[in-house]
Short mmCIF file of C-alpha atoms in Angstrom, two decimals:
data_model
loop_
_atom_site.label_atom_id
_atom_site.label_comp_id
_atom_site.label_asym_id
_atom_site.label_seq_id
_atom_site.Cartn_x
_atom_site.Cartn_y
_atom_site.Cartn_z
CA MET A 27 142.81 -25.53 36.48
CA GLY A 28 139.33 -26.85 37.22
CA GLY A 29 139.58 -29.21 34.24
CA GLU A 30 139.78 -26.39 31.69
CA GLU A 31 143.42 -26.91 30.55
CA GLY A 32 142.42 -28.17 27.10
CA ILE A 33 140.42 -25.07 26.20
CA SER A 34 141.96 -22.69 23.72
CA PRO A 35 140.47 -19.32 24.63
CA LYS A 36 138.62 -17.70 21.76
CA SER A 37 138.45 -14.24 23.19
CA PRO A 38 140.28 -11.87 25.56
CA GLU A 39 137.27 -12.29 27.93
CA ALA A 40 137.73 -16.07 27.96
CA LYS A 41 141.44 -15.68 28.71
CA LEU A 42 140.53 -13.44 31.59
CA GLY A 43 138.06 -16.07 32.83
CA LEU A 44 140.85 -18.67 32.83
CA GLU A 45 143.10 -16.29 34.81
CA VAL A 46 140.33 -16.02 37.42
CA GLU A 47 140.10 -19.82 37.33
CA ASP A 48 143.82 -20.14 38.17
CA LEU A 49 143.46 -17.66 41.04
CA TRP A 50 140.29 -19.39 42.25
CA ASP A 51 142.06 -22.73 42.58
CA ILE A 52 144.69 -21.36 44.95
CA GLN A 53 142.35 -19.59 47.34
CA GLU A 54 142.03 -20.83 50.89
CA PRO A 55 139.38 -23.62 50.93
CA GLN A 56 137.56 -22.21 53.98
CA LEU A 57 136.69 -18.99 52.12
CA SER A 58 133.14 -18.55 50.85
CA PRO A 59 132.67 -18.34 47.03
CA THR A 60 132.15 -14.55 47.33
CA GLU A 61 135.31 -14.13 49.44
CA LYS A 62 137.26 -16.18 46.92
CA LEU A 63 135.98 -14.16 43.98
CA ASN A 64 136.71 -10.91 45.83
CA ALA A 65 140.35 -12.03 46.26
CA CYS A 66 140.59 -13.08 42.62
CA PHE A 67 139.25 -9.77 41.24
CA GLU A 68 141.36 -7.75 43.67
CA SER A 69 144.45 -9.46 42.15
CA ILE A 70 143.67 -8.46 38.54
CA PRO A 71 144.33 -4.86 37.37
CA VAL A 72 141.82 -3.13 35.07
CA SER A 73 144.64 -2.74 32.56
CA GLU A 74 143.90 -6.41 31.67
CA PHE A 75 140.23 -5.72 30.84
CA PRO A 76 139.72 -6.24 27.07
CA GLN A 77 140.15 -3.04 25.07
CA ALA A 78 136.88 -1.46 23.93
CA ALA A 79 136.24 -1.26 20.19
CA SER A 80 137.44 2.02 18.72
CA SER A 81 133.78 3.02 18.13
CA GLN A 82 133.21 2.73 21.88
CA VAL A 83 136.02 5.15 22.87
CA ILE A 84 134.66 8.27 21.12
CA GLU A 85 135.47 11.75 22.34
CA ILE A 86 133.23 14.71 21.66
CA LYS A 87 134.59 18.25 21.39
CA SER A 88 133.06 20.83 23.71
CA ASP A 89 132.14 23.14 20.79
CA ALA A 90 130.21 20.35 18.97
CA SER A 91 126.49 21.02 18.75
CA LEU A 92 124.04 18.99 20.89
CA GLY A 93 122.60 17.61 17.67
CA GLU A 94 126.05 16.39 16.52
CA ALA A 95 126.60 14.72 19.94
CA VAL A 96 123.27 12.93 19.72
CA GLN A 97 124.03 11.67 16.20
CA LEU A 98 127.53 10.49 17.29
CA LEU A 99 126.19 8.56 20.30
CA SER A 100 123.36 7.09 18.20
CA HIS A 101 125.57 6.12 15.24
CA ASN A 102 128.12 4.39 17.45
CA LYS A 103 125.46 2.78 19.68
CA ILE A 104 126.97 4.16 22.83
CA LEU A 105 125.29 5.68 25.89
CA SER A 106 127.86 8.31 26.70
CA ALA A 107 131.14 9.94 25.60
CA PRO A 108 133.81 12.12 27.24
CA VAL A 109 133.79 15.77 26.31
CA VAL A 110 137.18 17.31 25.44
CA ASP A 111 137.61 20.97 26.34
CA VAL A 112 138.76 22.58 23.09
CA ASP A 113 140.15 25.52 25.09
CA ALA A 114 142.38 23.40 27.32
CA PRO A 115 146.16 23.79 26.77
CA GLU A 116 148.09 21.03 24.99
CA ASP A 117 149.88 19.98 28.22
CA ALA A 118 146.74 19.98 30.36
CA SER A 119 146.27 17.20 32.87
CA TRP A 120 143.37 14.81 32.17
CA ILE A 121 141.26 16.60 34.84
CA ASP A 122 141.67 19.87 32.84
CA ARG A 123 141.52 18.24 29.43
CA TYR A 124 137.99 16.86 29.86
CA LEU A 125 134.84 18.79 30.84
CA GLY A 126 132.85 15.69 31.74
CA ILE A 127 130.81 12.99 30.10
CA VAL A 128 127.80 13.71 27.95
CA GLU A 129 125.22 10.97 28.19
CA PHE A 130 121.63 10.38 27.22
CA ALA A 131 120.68 10.83 30.85
CA GLY A 132 122.10 14.37 30.73
CA ILE A 133 120.35 15.08 27.45
CA VAL A 134 117.08 14.03 29.10
CA VAL A 135 117.79 16.59 31.83
CA TRP A 136 118.44 19.29 29.28
CA ILE A 137 115.19 18.50 27.40
CA LEU A 138 113.15 18.44 30.58
CA HIS A 139 114.81 21.60 31.73
CA GLN A 140 113.72 23.35 28.55
CA SER A 141 110.16 22.19 29.22
CA GLU A 142 109.95 23.48 32.75
CA LYS A 143 109.21 26.90 34.14
CA LYS A 144 112.11 29.23 33.67
CA GLU A 145 112.58 32.85 34.56
CA GLY A 146 108.91 33.25 35.29
CA LEU A 147 107.71 31.81 31.99
CA ASP A 148 105.75 28.56 31.78
CA ALA A 149 106.91 25.72 29.55
CA ALA A 150 104.77 26.68 26.58
CA GLU A 151 106.10 30.27 26.62
CA VAL A 152 109.74 29.12 27.02
CA PHE A 153 109.48 26.90 23.94
CA ALA A 154 107.46 29.33 21.89
CA LYS A 155 110.10 31.99 22.56
CA ALA A 156 112.91 29.60 21.66
CA LEU A 157 111.30 28.38 18.46
CA GLN A 158 109.92 31.63 17.18
CA ASP A 159 113.27 32.84 15.79
CA SER A 160 113.45 30.19 13.10
CA THR A 161 109.97 28.72 12.72
CA GLY A 162 107.70 31.73 13.16
CA PRO A 163 105.27 32.46 15.96
CA ALA A 164 102.36 30.35 14.65
CA VAL A 165 104.35 27.11 14.37
CA ALA A 166 106.12 27.72 17.64
CA ALA A 167 102.85 28.37 19.51
CA ALA A 168 101.33 25.23 17.99
CA ALA A 169 104.31 23.09 18.90
CA ALA A 170 104.25 24.25 22.49
CA SER A 171 100.44 24.18 22.90
CA GLY A 172 100.43 20.64 24.17
CA MET A 173 102.10 21.82 27.33
CA SER A 174 99.23 24.07 28.19
CA SER A 175 96.57 21.33 28.41
CA PRO A 176 94.67 21.25 31.72
CA ARG A 177 95.47 17.57 32.17
CA TYR A 178 99.17 18.23 31.78
CA ARG A 179 99.14 21.14 34.22
CA SER A 180 97.13 19.39 36.87
CA SER A 181 98.48 15.82 36.76
CA GLN A 182 101.98 15.95 35.40
CA PRO A 183 103.63 19.28 36.07
CA GLY A 184 106.79 19.56 34.02
CA SER A 185 105.97 16.59 31.78
CA PRO A 186 104.58 18.08 28.56
CA LYS A 187 101.80 16.31 26.70
CA THR A 188 103.58 17.42 23.52
CA ASP A 189 101.90 17.21 20.16
CA GLY A 190 103.37 15.23 17.26
CA SER A 191 105.15 18.15 15.59
CA PHE A 192 106.85 19.41 18.74
CA PHE A 193 110.29 17.82 18.41
CA GLU A 194 110.41 18.43 14.65
CA SER A 195 110.02 22.12 15.42
CA LEU A 196 112.52 22.01 18.24
CA THR A 197 115.29 20.24 16.30
CA SER A 198 114.93 22.58 13.32
CA SER A 199 115.16 25.69 15.49
CA ASP A 200 118.24 27.85 15.81
CA PHE A 201 117.94 27.43 19.54
CA TYR A 202 118.66 23.66 19.19
CA LYS A 203 121.28 24.03 16.42
CA ASN A 204 123.20 26.64 18.37
CA THR A 205 123.22 24.70 21.66
CA LYS A 206 126.78 23.32 22.25
CA VAL A 207 127.74 20.33 24.26
CA LYS A 208 129.53 22.62 26.75
CA ASP A 209 126.24 24.50 27.23
CA ILE A 210 124.73 21.46 28.94
CA SER A 211 127.72 20.87 31.25
CA GLY A 212 125.38 21.41 34.19
CA THR A 213 123.91 17.98 33.42
CA PHE A 214 127.26 16.20 33.80
CA ARG A 215 127.39 14.03 36.90
CA TRP A 216 131.01 14.69 37.71
CA ALA A 217 133.64 17.36 36.93
CA PRO A 218 135.10 15.98 34.80
CA PHE A 219 134.39 12.30 35.66
CA LEU A 220 135.38 9.48 37.97
CA ALA A 221 138.18 7.54 36.37
CA LEU A 222 140.30 4.48 37.17
CA GLN A 223 144.00 4.17 36.70
CA PRO A 224 145.33 1.03 34.94
CA SER A 225 146.62 -0.33 38.23
CA ASN A 226 143.25 -0.22 40.01
CA SER A 227 141.61 -3.61 40.43
CA PHE A 228 138.75 -5.43 38.86
CA LEU A 229 137.05 -5.49 42.23
CA THR A 230 137.15 -1.67 42.38
CA MET A 231 135.65 -1.50 38.88
CA LEU A 232 132.85 -3.98 39.69
CA LEU A 233 131.91 -2.17 42.87
CA LEU A 234 131.78 1.20 41.07
CA LEU A 235 129.45 -0.32 38.45
CA SER A 236 127.17 -1.87 41.09
CA LYS A 237 127.04 -0.29 44.51
CA TYR A 238 128.19 3.13 43.28
CA ARG A 239 125.85 3.07 40.23
CA MET A 240 128.34 4.06 37.55
CA LYS A 241 127.19 3.30 34.03
CA SER A 242 130.67 3.24 32.42
CA ILE A 243 134.14 3.90 33.76
CA PRO A 244 137.01 5.53 31.87
CA VAL A 245 140.50 4.19 32.50
CA VAL A 246 142.97 7.08 32.34
CA ASP A 247 146.64 6.69 31.72
CA LEU A 248 148.20 9.54 33.75
CA GLY A 249 151.28 9.35 31.52
CA ASP A 250 149.54 10.31 28.25
CA ARG A 251 146.78 12.27 30.17
CA LYS A 252 144.19 10.55 27.99
CA ILE A 253 141.51 7.90 28.24
CA ASP A 254 143.02 4.51 27.62
CA ASN A 255 139.85 2.43 27.76
CA ILE A 256 136.15 2.71 28.71
CA ILE A 257 134.67 -0.15 30.64
CA THR A 258 130.91 -0.38 30.07
CA GLN A 259 128.14 -2.40 31.69
CA SER A 260 127.70 -4.25 28.35
CA ALA A 261 131.39 -5.19 28.34
CA VAL A 262 131.18 -6.66 31.82
CA ILE A 263 128.05 -8.63 30.89
CA HIS A 264 129.92 -10.01 27.88
CA MET A 265 132.87 -10.95 30.08
CA LEU A 266 130.56 -12.89 32.42
CA GLU A 267 128.89 -14.58 29.43
CA GLU A 268 132.27 -15.74 28.14
CA CYS A 269 133.02 -17.17 31.65
CA ALA A 270 129.64 -18.85 32.07
CA ASP A 271 130.93 -22.39 31.70
CA LEU A 272 134.03 -22.03 33.88
CA GLN A 273 134.17 -23.74 37.19
CA TRP A 274 134.46 -20.58 39.34
CA PHE A 275 131.30 -19.11 37.79
CA LYS A 276 129.16 -22.23 38.24
CA SER A 277 128.70 -21.50 41.99
CA TRP A 278 126.29 -18.79 40.84
CA GLY A 279 125.50 -19.40 37.19
CA SER A 280 123.84 -22.81 37.65
CA LYS A 281 121.49 -21.56 40.35
CA LYS A 282 117.94 -20.48 39.67
CA LEU A 283 117.09 -16.85 40.28
CA HIS A 284 114.85 -17.54 43.25
CA GLU A 285 117.66 -19.63 44.84
CA LEU A 286 119.88 -16.56 44.67
CA GLY A 287 117.25 -14.33 46.23
CA LEU A 288 116.62 -12.58 42.91
CA PRO A 289 114.93 -10.38 41.91
CA PHE A 290 115.75 -7.88 44.68
CA MET A 291 113.22 -5.47 43.22
CA ARG A 292 109.77 -7.01 43.54
CA ARG A 293 106.55 -6.19 41.74
CA ASN A 294 105.32 -3.43 44.09
CA ARG A 295 108.62 -1.54 43.84
CA ILE A 296 108.98 -1.48 40.04
CA ILE A 297 108.53 2.02 38.65
CA LYS A 298 106.05 1.69 35.79
CA VAL A 299 104.54 4.12 33.26
CA ASP A 300 101.06 3.80 31.83
CA GLU A 301 101.01 3.58 28.04
CA ASP A 302 98.68 6.62 27.80
CA GLU A 303 101.12 8.88 29.80
CA PRO A 304 103.22 11.45 27.88
CA VAL A 305 106.53 9.85 26.85
CA LEU A 306 108.41 12.70 28.54
CA GLN A 307 106.91 11.49 31.82
CA ALA A 308 108.80 8.17 31.28
CA PHE A 309 112.07 10.04 30.74
CA ARG A 310 111.36 12.33 33.72
CA ILE A 311 110.87 9.32 36.01
CA MET A 312 114.10 7.75 34.79
CA GLN A 313 115.97 10.94 35.52
CA GLU A 314 114.39 11.55 38.93
CA LYS A 315 114.77 7.92 40.10
CA GLY A 316 118.23 7.35 38.52
CA VAL A 317 117.10 4.29 36.56
CA GLY A 318 118.05 3.28 33.03
CA GLY A 319 114.64 2.25 31.80
CA VAL A 320 110.97 1.80 32.72
CA PRO A 321 108.34 -0.79 31.69
CA ILE A 322 105.29 0.55 29.83
CA VAL A 323 102.16 -1.17 31.06
CA ALA A 324 98.68 -1.51 29.52
CA SER A 325 96.35 1.18 30.67
CA GLY A 326 95.23 0.50 34.24
CA GLY A 327 97.00 -2.87 34.50
CA ASN A 328 100.26 -4.61 35.36
CA LYS A 329 100.90 -6.29 32.05
CA ALA A 330 103.99 -4.93 30.34
CA VAL A 331 103.59 -3.94 26.68
CA GLY A 332 107.05 -2.56 26.16
CA ASN A 333 110.16 -0.96 27.64
CA ILE A 334 111.62 2.50 27.21
CA SER A 335 115.28 3.00 28.03
CA ILE A 336 117.16 6.26 28.67
CA ARG A 337 118.97 5.82 25.33
CA ASP A 338 115.66 5.96 23.50
CA ILE A 339 115.50 9.75 24.03
CA GLN A 340 117.64 9.87 20.86
CA TYR A 341 114.56 9.02 18.76
CA LEU A 342 112.87 12.26 19.78
CA LEU A 343 115.83 14.16 18.30
CA ILE A 344 117.20 12.08 15.40
CA ALA A 345 113.78 11.17 13.91
CA PRO A 346 111.45 13.89 15.10
CA GLU A 347 109.27 13.63 11.98
CA ILE A 348 107.97 10.16 12.83
CA TYR A 349 105.41 11.49 15.36
CA LYS A 350 103.64 14.01 13.13
CA ASP A 351 100.52 11.82 12.68
CA TYR A 352 99.89 11.77 16.44
CA ARG A 353 97.95 14.34 18.39
CA SER A 354 100.25 13.75 21.35
CA ILE A 355 103.39 11.70 21.96
CA THR A 356 102.25 9.19 24.56
CA ALA A 357 104.46 6.29 25.63
CA LYS A 358 102.37 3.93 23.47
CA ASN A 359 102.58 6.21 20.41
CA PHE A 360 106.37 6.63 20.95
CA LEU A 361 106.92 2.86 21.02
CA THR A 362 104.80 2.34 17.89
CA ALA A 363 106.44 5.14 15.91
CA VAL A 364 110.02 4.21 16.87
CA LYS A 365 109.50 0.47 16.11
CA ASN A 366 108.16 1.34 12.69
CA TYR A 367 111.06 3.71 12.08
CA LEU A 368 113.66 1.13 13.12
CA GLU A 369 112.11 -1.62 11.01
CA GLU A 370 111.77 0.59 7.96
CA ASN A 371 115.39 1.69 8.27
CA LYS A 372 116.57 -1.80 9.19
CA LYS A 373 118.21 -0.51 12.34
CA GLU A 374 118.94 -2.73 15.33
CA SER A 375 117.75 -1.76 18.76
CA PRO A 376 116.57 -3.55 21.94
CA LEU A 377 113.38 -1.49 21.55
CA VAL A 378 112.35 -3.47 18.44
CA SER A 379 112.36 -6.73 20.42
CA GLY A 380 109.93 -5.35 22.92
CA MET A 381 110.06 -6.59 26.52
CA VAL A 382 112.97 -8.84 27.32
CA THR A 383 111.82 -11.10 30.13
CA CYS A 384 112.73 -14.12 32.23
CA LYS A 385 111.14 -16.36 34.83
CA LYS A 386 112.14 -17.02 38.45
CA GLU A 387 112.98 -20.58 37.45
CA ASP A 388 115.61 -19.43 34.98
CA THR A 389 119.25 -19.76 36.00
CA LEU A 390 121.61 -16.80 36.38
CA LYS A 391 123.50 -18.16 33.34
CA ASP A 392 120.30 -18.04 31.26
CA VAL A 393 119.81 -14.39 32.28
CA ILE A 394 123.39 -13.37 31.50
CA MET A 395 123.22 -15.05 28.09
CA LYS A 396 120.05 -13.18 27.30
CA LEU A 397 121.38 -9.79 28.54
CA ASP A 398 124.51 -10.26 26.41
CA SER A 399 122.72 -11.32 23.27
CA MET A 400 120.33 -8.35 23.47
CA LYS A 401 123.08 -5.87 24.60
CA ILE A 402 120.95 -4.66 27.56
CA HIS A 403 121.57 -4.19 31.30
CA ARG A 404 118.18 -5.00 32.79
CA ILE A 405 115.61 -7.74 32.46
CA TYR A 406 112.06 -8.11 33.76
CA VAL A 407 110.83 -11.13 35.66
CA VAL A 408 107.32 -12.13 34.66
CA ASP A 409 104.81 -14.81 35.61
CA GLY A 410 103.11 -17.25 33.24
CA GLU A 411 100.61 -14.57 32.15
CA GLY A 412 103.25 -12.00 31.41
CA ASN A 413 102.54 -9.89 34.52
CA LEU A 414 105.51 -8.14 36.09
CA GLU A 415 107.03 -9.91 39.11
CA GLY A 416 110.36 -8.13 39.39
CA LEU A 417 113.41 -6.57 37.76
CA ILE A 418 117.06 -7.70 37.62
CA THR A 419 119.93 -5.46 36.62
CA LEU A 420 123.63 -5.97 36.12
CA ARG A 421 124.11 -4.20 39.50
CA ASP A 422 122.08 -6.93 41.19
CA ILE A 423 124.15 -9.65 39.49
CA ILE A 424 127.44 -8.09 40.52
CA SER A 425 126.25 -7.71 44.09
CA LYS A 426 125.68 -11.46 44.21
CA LEU A 427 129.21 -12.17 43.00
CA VAL A 428 131.33 -9.76 45.08
CA HIS A 429 130.99 -7.45 48.10
CA GLU A 430 132.68 -4.32 49.35
CA PRO A 431 135.13 -5.06 52.18
CA ARG A 432 134.88 -2.72 55.14
CA GLY A 433 136.68 0.57 54.51
CA TYR A 434 137.66 -0.61 51.00
CA PHE A 435 137.47 2.74 49.23
CA GLY A 436 138.93 4.81 52.02
CA ASP A 437 139.47 8.30 50.64
CA PHE A 438 139.07 7.18 47.03
CA PHE A 439 136.28 9.67 46.35
CA ASP A 440 137.71 12.55 48.40
CA GLY A 441 138.50 15.75 46.59
CA ILE A 442 138.96 14.27 43.14
CA LEU A 443 135.65 14.98 41.59
CA PRO A 444 133.52 17.83 42.78
CA ILE A 445 130.03 17.70 41.32
CA PRO A 446 129.36 20.94 39.40
CA GLN A 447 127.39 23.58 41.28
CA THR A 448 124.92 23.71 38.44
CA SER A 449 124.38 19.95 38.32
CA ARG A 450 120.77 18.90 38.05
CA VAL A 451 121.37 15.11 37.87
#
């Protein structure tokens, strides 16, 4: 078993790694490392993937308010949760039991949608109208006034240069309090979601997380018509970290990034946001480009001063009062305010640590250890001066380990999951 017989596995992930090791040793010697690993992962069903902690398999009822959903995601430190249709019959199949998955990416869409032109009104008028019921016309007009600035209209249509009191006014409004999770179902990516069955393979799961850009994958037991497990990007990174010293992983883990052809995404392709841009512009770019985070760079330069992830949208809604001293919520002001808030409240978040970076000379094992310890899915490659050179994500790492065989998915996607007509993601 590659010399690992004496190890007593300390975790389910380590046991899984040893199972891969056993399978690795019996593969045909002429196969490439990637072909061997493909065969190993195709032989292991996702039912063997370690069970997520109970806090990770949270369901949200469709009649919960958007504010409750944000608090639940934030409290449990999760990026998304399945939405249960409270009107579904007891014996409903899983497809009818769930409406979809609410995630921070969808909440970003909802917020941006509120700040865009709608029914002939501009953004300022939409918000003023929405806020007026509970805060009065003067406060509502003041909160929305940032959207009317000439700079905003000319340079960043749809990305409000909001003033510091804007989100405090929004979250205290009846409009926000009365918005239910089911009301933002148009932001769900699938109807209800793409799920695996326990018998599907690890290879299927890894390909969905990489090539098919899934962020997390529910495993549904058709017998009980409920979600049995949720496999997240963080859980896969942790599995790889636990396997880092096993023989099968060393074919990749011991190599330096540049030897593996990483990063795929080089400096000129990284989507960056200037620190003086409105923070909503950062979230808009993430939504439009389908990325989970963007580096914030010093004004007019290429030196990264911070990173904003899609999950950080929560801090506009759960702590709206922390921006009140700012004339506008720029990316720089957002990072400063949120870091202070997190430190004062002794809350943990990757945002507090600032930019998590690596060098081209680092090994893949180094990168995986760093991703796992920080509970993140992306890391920036920098040069000696801290200038951005590239970006590496979990998807890039998986694509180095396994590949999709020709015709592998067949009709896997056909007819199961129509995207909602109203989808804006």
